[in-house]
XYZ file of N, CA and C in Angstrom:
291
model
N 114.509 145.746 128.400
C 114.910 144.653 129.224
C 115.422 145.146 130.580
N 116.037 146.308 130.601
C 116.582 146.850 131.843
C 115.474 147.130 132.853
N 114.340 147.626 132.378
C 113.244 147.929 133.307
C 112.657 146.648 133.903
N 112.583 145.589 133.115
C 112.098 144.310 133.637
C 113.080 143.756 134.659
N 114.368 143.894 134.372
C 115.400 143.437 135.305
C 115.279 144.169 136.641
N 115.128 145.497 136.587
C 114.993 146.278 137.817
C 113.733 145.894 138.588
N 112.646 145.653 137.862
C 111.393 145.259 138.509
C 111.543 143.918 139.223
N 112.190 142.967 138.574
C 112.377 141.644 139.178
C 113.310 141.701 140.387
N 114.376 142.486 140.301
C 115.297 142.616 141.436
C 114.599 143.297 142.608
N 113.828 144.336 142.329
C 113.080 145.010 143.401
C 112.047 144.078 144.031
N 111.375 143.277 143.212
C 110.394 142.329 143.746
C 111.078 141.247 144.570
N 112.257 140.840 144.138
C 113.000 139.793 144.847
C 113.440 140.270 146.224
N 113.975 141.479 146.299
C 114.472 141.976 147.574
C 113.416 142.708 148.397
N 112.227 142.907 147.853
C 111.166 143.500 148.667
C 110.464 142.443 149.516
N 110.703 141.186 149.193
C 110.145 140.108 150.009
C 111.244 139.490 150.870
N 110.837 138.696 151.795
C 111.779 138.053 152.703
C 112.593 136.966 152.002
N 112.072 136.434 150.912
C 112.736 135.342 150.192
C 114.110 135.762 149.688
N 114.252 136.961 149.209
C 115.540 137.431 148.699
C 116.614 137.445 149.767
N 116.265 137.937 150.917
C 117.235 138.005 152.003
C 117.539 136.618 152.571
N 116.547 135.752 152.583
C 116.782 134.377 153.033
C 117.712 133.659 152.067
N 117.514 133.847 150.762
C 118.365 133.192 149.769
C 119.809 133.661 149.888
N 120.015 134.955 150.050
C 121.373 135.482 150.214
C 121.982 134.962 151.512
N 121.200 134.929 152.575
C 121.693 134.424 153.853
C 122.062 132.950 153.798
N 121.230 132.144 153.138
C 121.532 130.716 152.995
C 122.814 130.523 152.206
N 122.979 131.283 151.128
C 124.200 131.179 150.328
C 125.435 131.512 151.168
N 125.370 132.592 151.929
C 126.522 132.996 152.730
C 126.816 132.019 153.863
N 125.778 131.472 154.477
C 125.994 130.507 155.560
C 126.616 129.223 155.026
N 126.090 128.704 153.927
C 126.652 127.472 153.360
C 128.086 127.694 152.916
N 128.348 128.809 152.263
C 129.709 129.090 151.818
C 130.646 129.283 153.006
N 130.176 129.931 154.053
C 130.994 130.092 155.252
C 131.294 128.772 155.932
N 130.311 127.889 155.983
C 130.543 126.568 156.556
C 131.581 125.793 155.762
N 131.459 125.846 154.450
C 132.391 125.098 153.601
C 133.795 125.666 153.708
N 133.913 126.976 153.764
C 135.245 127.580 153.727
C 135.934 127.632 155.083
N 135.187 127.583 156.188
C 135.828 127.753 157.489
C 135.572 126.630 158.488
N 134.477 125.903 158.378
C 134.122 124.948 159.414
C 134.466 123.512 159.034
N 134.089 123.081 157.842
C 134.338 121.696 157.447
C 135.833 121.464 157.320
N 136.365 120.436 157.966
C 137.832 120.281 158.048
C 138.519 119.990 156.716
N 137.848 119.341 155.781
C 138.506 119.013 154.514
C 138.723 120.229 153.628
N 137.868 121.224 153.740
C 137.947 122.377 152.845
C 138.239 123.682 153.568
N 138.571 123.634 154.831
C 138.756 124.847 155.624
C 140.011 125.611 155.210
N 139.871 126.909 155.074
C 141.019 127.764 154.769
C 141.993 127.820 155.931
N 141.489 127.613 157.132
C 142.340 127.694 158.312
C 143.328 126.533 158.384
N 142.999 125.400 157.795
C 143.908 124.255 157.796
C 145.036 124.414 156.789
N 144.781 125.118 155.698
C 145.787 125.256 154.645
C 146.798 126.355 154.927
N 146.440 127.302 155.757
C 147.285 128.454 156.095
C 147.649 129.288 154.861
N 146.858 129.142 153.824
C 147.024 129.936 152.609
C 145.636 130.451 152.240
N 145.512 131.731 152.079
C 144.216 132.326 151.766
C 144.032 132.385 150.255
N 143.477 131.320 149.706
C 143.151 131.302 148.286
C 141.641 131.250 148.135
N 141.167 131.640 146.988
C 139.735 131.605 146.712
C 139.340 130.380 145.898
N 140.206 129.386 145.874
C 139.934 128.183 145.090
C 138.667 127.478 145.573
N 138.498 127.358 146.883
C 137.308 126.698 147.416
C 136.039 127.487 147.106
N 136.137 128.801 147.099
C 134.985 129.628 146.744
C 134.543 129.340 145.322
N 135.486 129.314 144.397
C 135.140 129.091 143.000
C 134.773 127.640 142.719
N 135.166 126.731 143.588
C 134.753 125.340 143.436
C 133.357 125.095 143.998
N 133.020 125.748 145.087
C 131.765 125.465 145.771
C 130.600 126.367 145.360
N 130.865 127.598 144.963
C 129.779 128.521 144.624
C 128.888 127.997 143.498
N 129.433 127.434 142.411
C 128.529 126.902 141.376
C 127.647 125.762 141.878
N 128.172 124.943 142.770
C 127.362 123.851 143.308
C 126.232 124.375 144.186
N 126.516 125.402 144.958
C 125.472 126.004 145.795
C 124.433 126.692 144.917
N 124.894 127.409 143.890
C 123.965 128.080 142.972
C 123.093 127.080 142.219
N 123.618 125.880 141.976
C 122.869 124.863 141.245
C 121.587 124.486 141.990
N 121.589 124.571 143.304
C 120.393 124.267 144.085
C 119.623 125.520 144.484
N 120.311 126.629 144.646
C 119.671 127.846 145.141
C 118.894 128.584 144.046
N 119.429 128.660 142.849
C 118.772 129.406 141.771
C 117.426 128.792 141.385
N 117.318 127.468 141.180
C 115.981 126.929 140.891
C 114.982 127.156 142.017
N 115.436 127.104 143.250
C 114.533 127.334 144.377
C 114.000 128.760 144.372
N 114.813 129.703 143.955
C 114.396 131.106 143.928
C 113.520 131.396 142.710
N 113.836 130.815 141.561
C 113.097 131.136 140.338
C 111.753 130.435 140.247
N 111.512 129.434 141.064
C 110.203 128.768 141.035
C 109.083 129.755 141.340
N 109.342 130.697 142.208
C 108.329 131.694 142.565
C 107.957 132.557 141.362
N 108.958 132.967 140.595
C 108.688 133.810 139.429
C 107.847 133.075 138.395
N 108.191 131.819 138.137
C 107.422 131.047 137.161
C 106.017 130.741 137.673
N 105.858 130.548 138.970
C 104.526 130.320 139.531
C 103.658 131.568 139.397
N 104.246 132.740 139.611
C 103.491 133.987 139.444
C 103.113 134.212 137.990
N 104.015 133.878 137.062
C 103.701 134.009 135.637
C 102.559 133.070 135.255
N 102.573 131.856 135.770
C 101.514 130.898 135.467
C 100.191 131.342 136.075
N 100.233 131.851 137.294
C 99.014 132.283 137.973
C 98.376 133.483 137.272
N 99.191 134.404 136.800
C 98.642 135.584 136.133
C 98.289 135.321 134.674
N 98.725 134.181 134.129
C 98.379 133.835 132.752
C 99.318 134.393 131.708
N 100.402 135.017 132.113
C 101.324 135.590 131.128
C 102.346 134.590 130.617
N 102.442 133.415 131.224
C 103.397 132.418 130.738
C 102.963 131.890 129.370
N 101.649 131.772 129.136
C 101.165 131.341 127.825
C 101.469 132.394 126.770
N 101.335 133.650 127.141
C 101.658 134.737 126.223
C 103.137 134.722 125.865
N 103.982 134.504 126.844
C 105.420 134.438 126.586
C 105.784 133.228 125.739
N 105.104 132.114 125.961
C 105.421 130.889 125.225
C 105.001 130.975 123.767
N 103.989 131.775 123.443
C 103.524 131.858 122.061
C 104.224 132.946 121.260
N 104.977 133.789 121.880
C 105.720 134.835 121.173
C 106.943 134.247 120.484
N 107.337 134.817 119.353
C 108.521 134.296 118.643
C 109.835 134.834 119.218
N 110.051 134.594 120.489
C 111.305 134.997 121.120
C 111.951 133.763 121.738
N 113.241 133.839 121.919
C 113.973 132.679 122.428
C 113.775 132.530 123.939
N 114.081 131.331 124.422
C 113.993 131.082 125.862
C 114.972 131.955 126.631
N 116.124 132.214 126.031
C 117.123 133.064 126.680
C 116.581 134.473 126.885
N 115.873 134.992 125.900
C 115.298 136.335 126.033
C 114.246 136.386 127.135
N 113.489 135.313 127.276
C 112.480 135.272 128.335
C 113.146 135.240 129.701
N 114.173 134.422 129.840
C 114.847 134.296 131.130
C 115.592 135.569 131.491
N 116.232 136.210 130.520
C 117.021 137.409 130.793
C 116.159 138.657 130.988
N 114.891 138.574 130.692
C 114.056 139.727 130.958
C 113.249 140.101 129.776
């Protein structure tokens, strides 16, 4: 499983999509934490990570499916998704590598 994980991470960051996804995450999180007046750390004068832990799951909820669609499309195009679906392994094992 470790070799599949390394292969997927290398494929993700060898394309421009990986860097765009990381950049989008950081820009959205920066906007939420510093620019928007309701959630800005500068207004509270207390540096807590509460807003980070509140907003990161919401951002990941939209970002992760957008990134993983490419992997599933490549599996479907190469025909290995049918092979994975017919094997007696759990969905968690397929997703984790």
